XYZ file of C-alpha atoms in Angstrom:
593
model
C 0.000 0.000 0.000
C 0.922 3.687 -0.749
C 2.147 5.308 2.577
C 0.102 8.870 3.972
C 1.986 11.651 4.106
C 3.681 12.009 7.499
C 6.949 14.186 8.482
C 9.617 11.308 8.546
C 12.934 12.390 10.714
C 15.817 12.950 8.172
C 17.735 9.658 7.442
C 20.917 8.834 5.510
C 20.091 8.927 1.591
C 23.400 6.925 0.455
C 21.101 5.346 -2.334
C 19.970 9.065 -3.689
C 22.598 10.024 -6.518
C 21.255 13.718 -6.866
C 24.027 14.328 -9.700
C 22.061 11.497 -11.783
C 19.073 13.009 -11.214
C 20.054 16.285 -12.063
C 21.236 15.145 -15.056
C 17.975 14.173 -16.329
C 16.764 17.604 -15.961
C 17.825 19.586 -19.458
C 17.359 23.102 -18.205
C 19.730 22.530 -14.961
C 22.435 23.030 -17.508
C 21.772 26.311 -19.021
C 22.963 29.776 -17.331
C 20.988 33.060 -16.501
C 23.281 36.235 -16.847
C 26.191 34.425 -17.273
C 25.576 32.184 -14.079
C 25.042 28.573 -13.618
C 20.901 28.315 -12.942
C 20.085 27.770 -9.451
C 16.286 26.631 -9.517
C 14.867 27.481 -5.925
C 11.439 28.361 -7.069
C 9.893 24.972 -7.351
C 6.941 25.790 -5.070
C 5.550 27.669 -8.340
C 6.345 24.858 -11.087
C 8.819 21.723 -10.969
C 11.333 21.755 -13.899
C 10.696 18.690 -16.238
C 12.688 15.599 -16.603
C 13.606 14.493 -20.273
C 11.353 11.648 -19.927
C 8.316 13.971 -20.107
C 9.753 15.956 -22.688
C 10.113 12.808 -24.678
C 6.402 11.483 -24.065
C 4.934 14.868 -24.983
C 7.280 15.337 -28.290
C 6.569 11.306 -29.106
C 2.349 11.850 -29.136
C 2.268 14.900 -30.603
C 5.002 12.624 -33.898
C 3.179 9.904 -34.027
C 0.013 9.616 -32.145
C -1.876 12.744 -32.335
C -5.589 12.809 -32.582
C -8.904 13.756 -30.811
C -9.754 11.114 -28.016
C -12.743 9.264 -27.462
C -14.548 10.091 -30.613
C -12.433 8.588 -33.845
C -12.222 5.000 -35.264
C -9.582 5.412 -37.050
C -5.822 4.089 -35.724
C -4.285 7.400 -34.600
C -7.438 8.387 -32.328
C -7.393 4.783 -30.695
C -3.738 5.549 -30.025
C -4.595 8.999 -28.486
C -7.392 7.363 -26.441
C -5.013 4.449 -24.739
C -2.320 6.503 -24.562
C -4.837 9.208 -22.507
C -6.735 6.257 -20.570
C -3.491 4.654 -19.791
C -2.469 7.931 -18.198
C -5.378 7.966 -15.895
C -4.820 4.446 -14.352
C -1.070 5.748 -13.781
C -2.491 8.381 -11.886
C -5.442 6.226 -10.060
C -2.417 4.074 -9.174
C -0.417 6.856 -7.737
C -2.355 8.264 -5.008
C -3.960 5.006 -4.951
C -7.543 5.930 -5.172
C -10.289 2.516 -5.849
C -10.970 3.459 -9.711
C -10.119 4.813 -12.171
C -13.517 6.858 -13.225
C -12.761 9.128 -9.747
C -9.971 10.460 -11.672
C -11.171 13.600 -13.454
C -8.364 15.423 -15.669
C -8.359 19.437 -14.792
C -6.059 22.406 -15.830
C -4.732 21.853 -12.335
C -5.347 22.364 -9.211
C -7.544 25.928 -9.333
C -10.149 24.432 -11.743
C -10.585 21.452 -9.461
C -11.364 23.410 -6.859
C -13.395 25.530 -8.846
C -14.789 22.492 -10.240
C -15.876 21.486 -7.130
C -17.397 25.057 -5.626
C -19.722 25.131 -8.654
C -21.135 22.135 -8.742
C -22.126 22.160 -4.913
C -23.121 25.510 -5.220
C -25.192 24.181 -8.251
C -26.437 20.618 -6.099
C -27.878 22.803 -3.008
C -25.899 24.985 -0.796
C -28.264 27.083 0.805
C -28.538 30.025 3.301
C -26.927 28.936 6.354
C -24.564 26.573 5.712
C -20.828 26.509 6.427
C -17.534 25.749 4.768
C -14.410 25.708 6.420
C -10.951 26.890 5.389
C -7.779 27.757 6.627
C -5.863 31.015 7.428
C -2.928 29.822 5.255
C -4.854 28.716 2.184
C -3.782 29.813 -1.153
C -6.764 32.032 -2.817
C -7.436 29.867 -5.189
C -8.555 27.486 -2.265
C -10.573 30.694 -0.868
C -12.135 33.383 -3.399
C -14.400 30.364 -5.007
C -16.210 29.499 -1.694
C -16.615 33.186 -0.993
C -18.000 33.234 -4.624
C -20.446 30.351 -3.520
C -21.324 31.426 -0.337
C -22.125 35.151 -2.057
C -24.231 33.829 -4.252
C -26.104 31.002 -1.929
C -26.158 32.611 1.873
C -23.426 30.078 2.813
C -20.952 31.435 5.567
C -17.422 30.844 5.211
C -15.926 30.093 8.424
C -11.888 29.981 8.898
C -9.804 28.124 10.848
C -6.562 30.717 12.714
C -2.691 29.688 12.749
C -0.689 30.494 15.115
C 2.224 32.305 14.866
C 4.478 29.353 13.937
C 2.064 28.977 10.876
C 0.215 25.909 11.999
C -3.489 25.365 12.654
C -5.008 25.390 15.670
C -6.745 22.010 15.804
C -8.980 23.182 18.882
C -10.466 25.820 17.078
C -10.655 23.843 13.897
C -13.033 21.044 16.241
C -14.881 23.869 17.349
C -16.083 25.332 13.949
C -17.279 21.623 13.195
C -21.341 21.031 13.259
C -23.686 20.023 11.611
C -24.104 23.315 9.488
C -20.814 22.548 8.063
C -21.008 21.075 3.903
C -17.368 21.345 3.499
C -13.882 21.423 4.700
C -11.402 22.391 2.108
C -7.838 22.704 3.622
C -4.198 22.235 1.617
C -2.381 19.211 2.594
C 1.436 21.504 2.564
C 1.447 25.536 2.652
C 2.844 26.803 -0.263
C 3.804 29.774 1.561
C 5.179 28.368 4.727
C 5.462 24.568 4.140
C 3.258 23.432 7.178
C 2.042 20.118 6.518
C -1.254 19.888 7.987
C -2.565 16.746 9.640
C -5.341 16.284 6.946
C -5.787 12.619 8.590
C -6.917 13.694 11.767
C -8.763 16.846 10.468
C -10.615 14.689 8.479
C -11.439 12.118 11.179
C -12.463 15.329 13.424
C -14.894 15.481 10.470
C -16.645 12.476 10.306
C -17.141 12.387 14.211
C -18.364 16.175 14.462
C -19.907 16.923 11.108
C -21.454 13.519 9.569
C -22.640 15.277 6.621
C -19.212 17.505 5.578
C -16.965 16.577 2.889
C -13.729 16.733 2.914
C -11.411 18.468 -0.378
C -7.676 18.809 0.114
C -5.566 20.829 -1.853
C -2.729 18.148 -2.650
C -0.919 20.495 -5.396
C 2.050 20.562 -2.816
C 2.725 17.342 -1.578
C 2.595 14.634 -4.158
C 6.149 15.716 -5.057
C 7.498 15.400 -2.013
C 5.347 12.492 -0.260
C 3.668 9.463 -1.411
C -0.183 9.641 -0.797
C -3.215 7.472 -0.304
C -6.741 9.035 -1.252
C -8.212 5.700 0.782
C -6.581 5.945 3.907
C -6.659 9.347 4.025
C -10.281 9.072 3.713
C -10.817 12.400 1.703
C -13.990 13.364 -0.174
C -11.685 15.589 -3.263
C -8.273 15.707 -3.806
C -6.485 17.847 -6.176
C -3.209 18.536 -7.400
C -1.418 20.435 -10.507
C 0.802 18.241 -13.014
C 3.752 21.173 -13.018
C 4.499 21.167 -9.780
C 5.075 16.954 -9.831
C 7.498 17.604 -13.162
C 4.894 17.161 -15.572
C 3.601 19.523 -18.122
C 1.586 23.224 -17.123
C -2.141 23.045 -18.278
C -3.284 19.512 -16.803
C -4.508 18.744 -13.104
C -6.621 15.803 -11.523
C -9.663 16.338 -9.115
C -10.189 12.787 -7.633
C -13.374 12.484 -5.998
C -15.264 9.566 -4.322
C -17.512 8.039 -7.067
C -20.679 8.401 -5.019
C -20.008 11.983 -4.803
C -18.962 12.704 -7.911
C -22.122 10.845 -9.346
C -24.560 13.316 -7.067
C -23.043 16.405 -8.345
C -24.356 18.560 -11.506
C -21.605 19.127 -14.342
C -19.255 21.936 -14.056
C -18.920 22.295 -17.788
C -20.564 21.615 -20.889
C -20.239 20.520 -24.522
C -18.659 18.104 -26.168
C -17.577 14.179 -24.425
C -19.643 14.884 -21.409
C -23.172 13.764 -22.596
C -24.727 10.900 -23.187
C -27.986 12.101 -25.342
C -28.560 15.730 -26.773
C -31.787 17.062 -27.686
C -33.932 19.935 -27.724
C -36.193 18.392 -25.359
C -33.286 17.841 -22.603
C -29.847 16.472 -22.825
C -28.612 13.405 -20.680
C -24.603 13.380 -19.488
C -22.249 10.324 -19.695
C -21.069 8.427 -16.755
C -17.901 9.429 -14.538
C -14.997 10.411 -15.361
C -16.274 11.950 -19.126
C -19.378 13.716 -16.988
C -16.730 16.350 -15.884
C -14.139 16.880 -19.031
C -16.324 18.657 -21.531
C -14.612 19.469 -24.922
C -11.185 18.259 -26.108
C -9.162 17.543 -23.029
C -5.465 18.333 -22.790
C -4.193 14.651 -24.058
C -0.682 15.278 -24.391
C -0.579 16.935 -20.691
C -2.085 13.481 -19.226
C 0.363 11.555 -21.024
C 3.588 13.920 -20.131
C 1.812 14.016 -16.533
C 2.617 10.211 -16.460
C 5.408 10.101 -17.487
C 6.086 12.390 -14.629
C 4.975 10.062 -12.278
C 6.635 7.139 -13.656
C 9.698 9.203 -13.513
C 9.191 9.968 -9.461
C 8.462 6.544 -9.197
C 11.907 5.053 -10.839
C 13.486 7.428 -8.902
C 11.676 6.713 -5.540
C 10.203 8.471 -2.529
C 12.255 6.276 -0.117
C 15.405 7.873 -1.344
C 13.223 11.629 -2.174
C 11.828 12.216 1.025
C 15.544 11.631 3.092
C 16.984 13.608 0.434
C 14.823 16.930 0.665
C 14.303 16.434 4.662
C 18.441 16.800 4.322
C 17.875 19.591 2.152
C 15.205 21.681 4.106
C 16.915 21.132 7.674
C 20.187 22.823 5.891
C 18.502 25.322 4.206
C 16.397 26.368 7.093
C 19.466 26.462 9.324
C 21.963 28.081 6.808
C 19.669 30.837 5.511
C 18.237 31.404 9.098
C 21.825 31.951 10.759
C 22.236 35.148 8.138
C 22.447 38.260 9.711
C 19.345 40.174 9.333
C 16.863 37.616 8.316
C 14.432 35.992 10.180
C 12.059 32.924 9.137
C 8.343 33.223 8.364
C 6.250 29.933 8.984
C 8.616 27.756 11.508
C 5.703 25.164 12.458
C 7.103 21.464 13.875
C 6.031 19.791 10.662
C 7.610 21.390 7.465
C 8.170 20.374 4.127
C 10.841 21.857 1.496
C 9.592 25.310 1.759
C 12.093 28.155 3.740
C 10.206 32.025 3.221
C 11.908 34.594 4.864
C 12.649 38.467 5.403
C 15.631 40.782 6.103
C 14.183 43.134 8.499
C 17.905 44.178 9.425
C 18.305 46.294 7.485
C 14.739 46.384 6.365
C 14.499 45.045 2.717
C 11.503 44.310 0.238
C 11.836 40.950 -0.986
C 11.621 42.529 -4.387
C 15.325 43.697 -4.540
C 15.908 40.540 -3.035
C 14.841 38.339 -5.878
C 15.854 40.858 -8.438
C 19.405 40.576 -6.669
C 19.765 36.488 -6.659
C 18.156 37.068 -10.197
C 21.726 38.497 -11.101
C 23.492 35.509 -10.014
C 21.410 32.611 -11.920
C 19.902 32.150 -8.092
C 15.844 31.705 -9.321
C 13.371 32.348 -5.878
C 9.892 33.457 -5.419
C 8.819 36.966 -3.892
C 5.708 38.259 -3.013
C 2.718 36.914 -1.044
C 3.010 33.728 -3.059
C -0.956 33.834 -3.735
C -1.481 34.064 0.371
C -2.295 37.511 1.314
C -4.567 36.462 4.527
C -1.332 34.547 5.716
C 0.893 37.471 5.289
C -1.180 39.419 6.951
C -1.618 37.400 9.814
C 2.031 37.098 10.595
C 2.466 40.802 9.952
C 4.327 41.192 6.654
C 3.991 42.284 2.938
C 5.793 39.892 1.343
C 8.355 36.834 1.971
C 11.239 35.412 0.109
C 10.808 31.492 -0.567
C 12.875 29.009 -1.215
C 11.287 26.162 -2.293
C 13.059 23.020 -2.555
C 13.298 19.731 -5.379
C 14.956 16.427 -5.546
C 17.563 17.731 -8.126
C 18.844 21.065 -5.113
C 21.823 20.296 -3.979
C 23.675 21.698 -0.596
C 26.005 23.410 -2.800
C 23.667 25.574 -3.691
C 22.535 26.388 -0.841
C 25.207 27.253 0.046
C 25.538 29.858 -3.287
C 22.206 31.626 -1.936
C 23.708 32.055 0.908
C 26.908 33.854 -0.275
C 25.113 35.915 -2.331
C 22.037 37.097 -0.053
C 25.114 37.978 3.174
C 26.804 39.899 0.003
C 23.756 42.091 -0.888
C 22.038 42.172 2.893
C 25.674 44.000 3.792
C 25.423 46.292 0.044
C 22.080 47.878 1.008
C 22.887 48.027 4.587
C 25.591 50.479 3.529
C 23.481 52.482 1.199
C 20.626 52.409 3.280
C 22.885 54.249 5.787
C 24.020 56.939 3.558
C 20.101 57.570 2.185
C 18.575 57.607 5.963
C 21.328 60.621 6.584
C 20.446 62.655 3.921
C 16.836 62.287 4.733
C 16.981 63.446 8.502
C 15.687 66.941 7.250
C 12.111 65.105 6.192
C 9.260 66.781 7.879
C 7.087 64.688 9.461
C 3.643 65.945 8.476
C 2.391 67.043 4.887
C 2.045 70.421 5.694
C 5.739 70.244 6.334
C 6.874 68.035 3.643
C 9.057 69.352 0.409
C 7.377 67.806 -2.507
C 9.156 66.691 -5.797
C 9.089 69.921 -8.034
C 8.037 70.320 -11.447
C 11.626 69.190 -13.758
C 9.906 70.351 -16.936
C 7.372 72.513 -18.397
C 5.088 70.048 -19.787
C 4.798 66.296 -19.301
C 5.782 65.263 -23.074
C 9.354 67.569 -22.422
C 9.360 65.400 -18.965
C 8.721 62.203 -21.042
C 11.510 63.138 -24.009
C 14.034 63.970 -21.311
C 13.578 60.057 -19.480
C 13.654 58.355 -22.971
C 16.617 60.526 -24.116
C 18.302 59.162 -20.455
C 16.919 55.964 -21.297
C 18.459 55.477 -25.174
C 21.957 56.290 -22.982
C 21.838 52.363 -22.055
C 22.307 49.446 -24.649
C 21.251 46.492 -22.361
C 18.725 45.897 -19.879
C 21.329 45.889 -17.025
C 22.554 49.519 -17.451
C 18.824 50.662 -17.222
C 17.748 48.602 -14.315
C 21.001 50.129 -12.274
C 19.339 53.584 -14.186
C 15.958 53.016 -12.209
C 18.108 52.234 -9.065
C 20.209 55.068 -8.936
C 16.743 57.247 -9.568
C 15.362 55.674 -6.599
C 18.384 56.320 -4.358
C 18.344 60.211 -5.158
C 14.570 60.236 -3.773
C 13.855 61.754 -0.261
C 12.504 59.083 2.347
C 8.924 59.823 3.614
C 9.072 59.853 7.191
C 7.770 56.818 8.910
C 4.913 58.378 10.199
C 3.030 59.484 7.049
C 3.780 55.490 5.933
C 0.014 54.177 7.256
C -3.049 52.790 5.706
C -4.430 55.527 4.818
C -1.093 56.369 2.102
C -0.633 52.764 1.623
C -0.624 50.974 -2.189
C -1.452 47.301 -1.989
C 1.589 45.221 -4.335
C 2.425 42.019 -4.830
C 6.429 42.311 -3.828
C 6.836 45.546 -2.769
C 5.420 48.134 0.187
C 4.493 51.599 -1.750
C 3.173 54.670 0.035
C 2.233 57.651 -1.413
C 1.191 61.362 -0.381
C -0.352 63.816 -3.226
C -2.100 66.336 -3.210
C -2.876 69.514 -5.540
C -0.687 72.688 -5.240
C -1.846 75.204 -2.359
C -0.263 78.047 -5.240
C -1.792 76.446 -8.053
C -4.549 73.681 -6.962
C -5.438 72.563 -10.538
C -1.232 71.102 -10.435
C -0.833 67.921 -8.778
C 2.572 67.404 -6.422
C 3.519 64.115 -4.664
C 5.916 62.275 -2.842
C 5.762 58.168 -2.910
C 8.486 55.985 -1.362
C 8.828 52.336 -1.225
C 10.885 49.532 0.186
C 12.532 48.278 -3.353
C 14.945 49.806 -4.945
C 13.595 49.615 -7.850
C 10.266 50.411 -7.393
C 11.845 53.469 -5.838
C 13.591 54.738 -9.091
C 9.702 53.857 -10.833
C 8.370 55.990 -8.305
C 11.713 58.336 -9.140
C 10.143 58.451 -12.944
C 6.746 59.038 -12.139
C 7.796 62.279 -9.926
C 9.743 63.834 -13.003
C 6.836 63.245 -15.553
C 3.775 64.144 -13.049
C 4.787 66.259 -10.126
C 3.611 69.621 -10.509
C 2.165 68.692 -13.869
C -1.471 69.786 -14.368
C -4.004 67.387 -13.426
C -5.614 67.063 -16.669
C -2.665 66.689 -18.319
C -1.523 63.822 -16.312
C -5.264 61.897 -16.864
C -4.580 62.394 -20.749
C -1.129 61.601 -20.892
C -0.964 57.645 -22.562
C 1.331 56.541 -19.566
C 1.150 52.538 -21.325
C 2.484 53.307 -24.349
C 5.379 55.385 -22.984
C 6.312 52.450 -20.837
C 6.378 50.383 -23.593
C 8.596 52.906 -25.182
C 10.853 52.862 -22.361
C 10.692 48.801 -22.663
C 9.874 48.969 -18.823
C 8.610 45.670 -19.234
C 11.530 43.839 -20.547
C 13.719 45.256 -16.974
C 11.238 44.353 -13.996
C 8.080 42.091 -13.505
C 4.645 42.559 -14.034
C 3.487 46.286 -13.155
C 0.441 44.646 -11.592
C 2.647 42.898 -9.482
C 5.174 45.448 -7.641
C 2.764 48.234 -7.065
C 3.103 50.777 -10.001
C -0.256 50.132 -11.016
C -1.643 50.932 -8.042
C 0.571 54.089 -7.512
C -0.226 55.503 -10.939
C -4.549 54.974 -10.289
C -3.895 56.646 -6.947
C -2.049 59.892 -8.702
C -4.861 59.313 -11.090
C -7.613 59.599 -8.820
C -5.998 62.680 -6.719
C -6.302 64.067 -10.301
C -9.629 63.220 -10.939
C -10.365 64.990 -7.267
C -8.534 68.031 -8.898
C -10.148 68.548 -11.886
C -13.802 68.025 -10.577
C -13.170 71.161 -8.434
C -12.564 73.103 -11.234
C-alpha cells in the first residue's frame, strides 16, 4: 500500500545520486546572466525531466488525434495513450478506480470544479464551509464566490504564529451546518504540513454530513499519498508542480459523490444524449471533461509520475528532509533575516525576510536574479497569511529532488553579500533624509523638472536610449530611486498605503496650495527599484497639471521605455496601483474646477 503523508525524521540517503538526477533535468544546464541556474522556485512549477519531454514530443510525432470520438488508428492511439495515463495516476495516489480520476487544468479548476457544482447541487442560506488562514486564494475566493451567491458562511480556521493550525479551534467550527472542509495538505507559503488525517477524522465524528477536499498540489512531489486511507472526499493537485507539463490537473473524488453532483462544464464528451427536449450526461470520469481535453498533458503528466516513481520516494523524502533542515538552518543563521512559517512539521519550503536592514523581498529576488539564483517573492498567492504574521511579502525558497547543498550554500553567499550592500546604502540615504518633515504640511514635494509632461517624457527616454542592455537601465531606475527623499515613517500608514504584490508603496499627493489645478507628490517604497519607478513618475507628473496627467498615454510610454523587458509585471510590484492613486488625486482636482 501507498504510505500517507507524514513528516519522517531525516535519514541517511546513500542510495539518492542527486548528480544522476540532475542530469535528467535539461534546463539545470543552461545559465541566466552568465551564471550557472540555481532553480529554488519549485513551489511555483517543478522543472521537467527528459522523460516527459520525450512522451509529450513522441504523441504529438506519431500519435496525435482527438480522443474518445475517432475509429480510425491514430485516435485509438490517443485514447489508450490518454486512458493509460489515468490508471497511472489512479495508481499513484492510490484511489479505488479509475472513473474518480477527473483530468483538470490543475489544481484551481478542481477546486473551482468542485465550488460550482455544490453551489449548483444545493448549498443554501446557512450553511458553512471551512478553510484555513494559510490557504492559497485559489482554495478561498471560489467558496466566498459560492457562499455570495447562496447565503453560505465561510468560516476559517486561525494559525498560530508558527504557521500551523489550531486544531482546537478547527473542532470547534465543526457542526452540523458545516457542507465542506477544504484545507491544503502543505502551505505553499510556509510549508506546514497539515494533519489532513486527523482533520478529516475530526470530520466524520463532528460533522457527519461535511466533505472533505484537500488541496494536494504541494505534496505529491514530495510524499507518497493514499486518497483511501486518508479518507478524503476531493483531492487535487497540478501536473507542473510533480514535473509534468503546465495546463493539466486531476480532481479525484469519491464516485458516489462525484455521481450526485451537476456538471461543471458543458459541450462536447460529457453527454450521453442531446436534444432539444433535454440532454442526458455520460457516466464518470467523461461527466466532468467537456470538450477536447489536454491529451498530451495526461500523457507527459505520467510520465512524470513514472519518472518519481523510478526514482523513488524512499530515497526523495531523506533527500529533501536533508535539504530543508540545511537550508532552514543556513539561511536562518544570516544576519538580518528571520524565518516566516517555523511550524514542527515542514516540508521543502524556507520564506523569509531581512528586516535588518529592512528590505523588500523585491530587490531581493531581483538581486539572486543576477546571479542565476531563481526564488519566489511576493505573497506567493497568500495575502490572509501574510497578513496574519504581519508582513507584505516573503522570500521562498522552495526546494526539489535535483537542489543540492552546494547551492545552498551559493544563496547564501550571495544574499550575506547584498544584505551588507544595502545596509551600507541604506545608511548613507537615511542621513540625507533626517531633514524630512514629518507631516504634509511640512513636507518638500518633488518639483516640477519640466514645463510640460511630453518635455518630462523626451528627457527620461533621451536618459533611457543612454543604455544598450537591460542591465545599465535597471542600475538607471536604481540610482533614480536612491536620489529620492525618504517619507518619514509616520506618514507610511493605511491611509497612504498601495497594496503590491512584492513591494510596500506609500504615497502622499495632493494639488498645489499656489496652483490647486497642479498635482505634487511624494511616494516611497521599500525596493529599490520600485523606488527609481516611483523616481520616474515624480519627473513626468509632479507639478504637472491634473488634466494633463489623466490624458497623458502613460502605457504606451512604458512600452517605449521597454519597462517591461527590466522588472516584472506592473500589476505585481505596485506601479499600477501608484499611478490609479495619482490618477484619482487628479480626478479629485479637476472636478473642483
Amino acid at each position: 500500500m501507498t504510505r500517507v503523508l507524514t513528516n519522517p525524521q531525516p535519514v541517511p540517503a546513500a542510495s539518492f545520486d542527486v548528480q544522476r538526477v540532475r542530469a535528467d533535468f535539461p534546463i539545470l544546464g543552461i545559465s541566466v546572466h552568465g551564471k550557472p541556474l540555481i532553480y529554488f522556485d519549485n513551489g511555483a512549477t517543478t522543472q521537467k525531466p527528459q522523460a516527459v519531454l520525450d512522451a509529450i514530443q513522441r504523441y504529438y510525432e506519431s500519435e496525435n488525434a482527438n480522443v474518445h470520438r475517432g475509429v480510425h488508428w491514430l485516435s485509438q492511439a490517443a485514447t489508450r495513450g490518454y486512458e493509460e495515463a489515468r490508471e497511472t495516476v489512479r495508481a499513484f495516489i492510490n484511489a479505488p478506480e479509475a472513473c474518480e480520476i477527473i483530468f483538470t487544468r490543475g489544481t484551481t479548476e478542481g477546486i473551482n470544479l468542485v465550488a460550482h457544482s455544490l453551489e449548483l447541487s444545493g448549498l443554501k442560506p446557512g450553511d458553512e464551509i471551512i478553510v484555513s488562514e494559510m490557504e492559497h486564494h485559489s482554495n478561498i475566493v471560489p467558496w466566498q464566490l459560492a457562499c455570495q451567491r447562496t447565503g453560505a458562511v465561510l468560516k476559517v480556521i486561525p494559525i498560530n504564529d508558527a504557521g500551523e493550525l489550531q486544531l482546537d479551534a478547527f473542532t470547534k467550527l465543526l457542526n452540523d451546518k458545516t457542507k465542506l472542509v477544504s484545507v491544503v495538505h502543505i502551505s505553499n507559503s510556509l510549508g506546514t504540513i497539515n494533519p489532513v488525517g486527523e482533520m478529516i477524522r475530526l470530520t466524520r465524528n463532528r460533522a457527519r454530513n461535511a466533505l472533505v477536499l484537500i488541496d494536494g498540489a504541494q505534496s505529491v512531489a514530495h510524499h507518497p499519498v493514499d486518497v483511501q486511507t486518508l479518507d478524503c472526499d476531493f483531492f487535487a493537485f497540478s501536473g507542473h508542480k510533480l514535473y509534468g507539463p503546465t495546463g493539466i490537473g486531476v480532481l479525484f473524488g469519491k464516485r458516489a459523490v462525484l455521481e450526485r453532483m451537476p456538471p461543471y462544464q458543458a459541450g462536447g464528451d460529457m453527454i450521453e444524449t442531446v436534444a432539444f427536449t433535454g440532454t442526458t450526461f455520460a457516466p464518470l470520469p467523461n461527466k466532468f471533461e467537456a470538450g477536447t481535453p489536454h491529451i498530451a498533458g495526461a500523457i507527459g503528466l505520467a510520465a512524470a509520475i513514472n519518472y518519481v516513481q523510478s526514482v523513488g520516494f524512499d530515497t526523495i523524502v531523506p533527500h529533501e528532509r536533508q535539504l530543508l533542515a540545511y537550508a532552514a538552518d543556513r539561511i536562518g543563521s544570516v544576519s538580518g533575516v528571520r524565518l516566516i512559517g517555523t511550524a514542527k512539521d515542514k516540508a521543502d519550503v524556507v520564506s523569509f525576510v531581512v528586516e535588518n536592514p529592512p528590505l523588500g523581498t523585491y530587490d531581493l529576488g531581483l538581486a539572486l536574479d543576477r546571479e542565476g539564483i531563481a526564488i519566489r517573492t511576493g505573497h506567493h498567492c497568500c495575502m490572509p497569511v501574510m497578513n496574519r504574521l504581519n508582513v507584505s511579502s516573503t522570500a521562498r525558497v522552495s526546494l526539489a529532488m535535483y537542489n543540492t547543498r552546494s547551492e545552498i550554500d551559493r544563496l547564501v553567499a550571495v544574499l550575506t553579500a547584498h544584505i551588507g550592500e544595502q545596509k551600507a546604502r541604506l545608511a548613507t540615504r537615511h542621513t540625507q533624509s533626517k531633514a524630512t518633515g514629518t507631516s504634509i504640511a511640512s513636507l518638500q514635494f518633488a518639483p516640477q523638472t519640466a514645463d510640460t509632461i511630453e518635455t518630462a517624457a523626451a528627457e527620461l527616454l533621451s536618459d533611457f536610449e543612454l543604455f544598450d542592455d537591460a542591465q545599465g537601465k535597471l542600475q538607471y531606475l536604481e540610482d533614480l530611486g536612491a536620489n529620492l527623499p525618504e517619507l518619514p515613517e509616520s506618514l507610511k500608514t493605511d491611509a497612504t498605503r498601495v497594496h503590491g504584490c512584492m513591494s510596500i508603496v506609500h504615497l502622499v499627493a495632493r494639488g498645489m496650495p499656489t496652483e490647486p489645478g497642479r498635482i505634487e507628490f511624494l511616494a516611497d517604497s521599500d525596493a529599490s527599484t520600485v523606488r527609481g519607478l516611483v523616481g520616474m513618475m515624480q519627473r513626468l507628473f509632479s507639478g504637472q497639471d491634473a488634466r494633463a496627467v489623466l490624458a497623458f498615454d502613460l502605457d504606451a510610454f512604458l512600452k517605449r521605455l521597454g519597462i517591461d523587458k527590466i522588472v516584472t509585471t506592473r500589476r505585481r510590484i505596485g506601479l499600477d496601483g501608484l499611478i490609479k492613486k495619482i490618477r484619482e488625486q487628479c480626478a479629485r482636482l479637476t472636478s473642483k474646477d
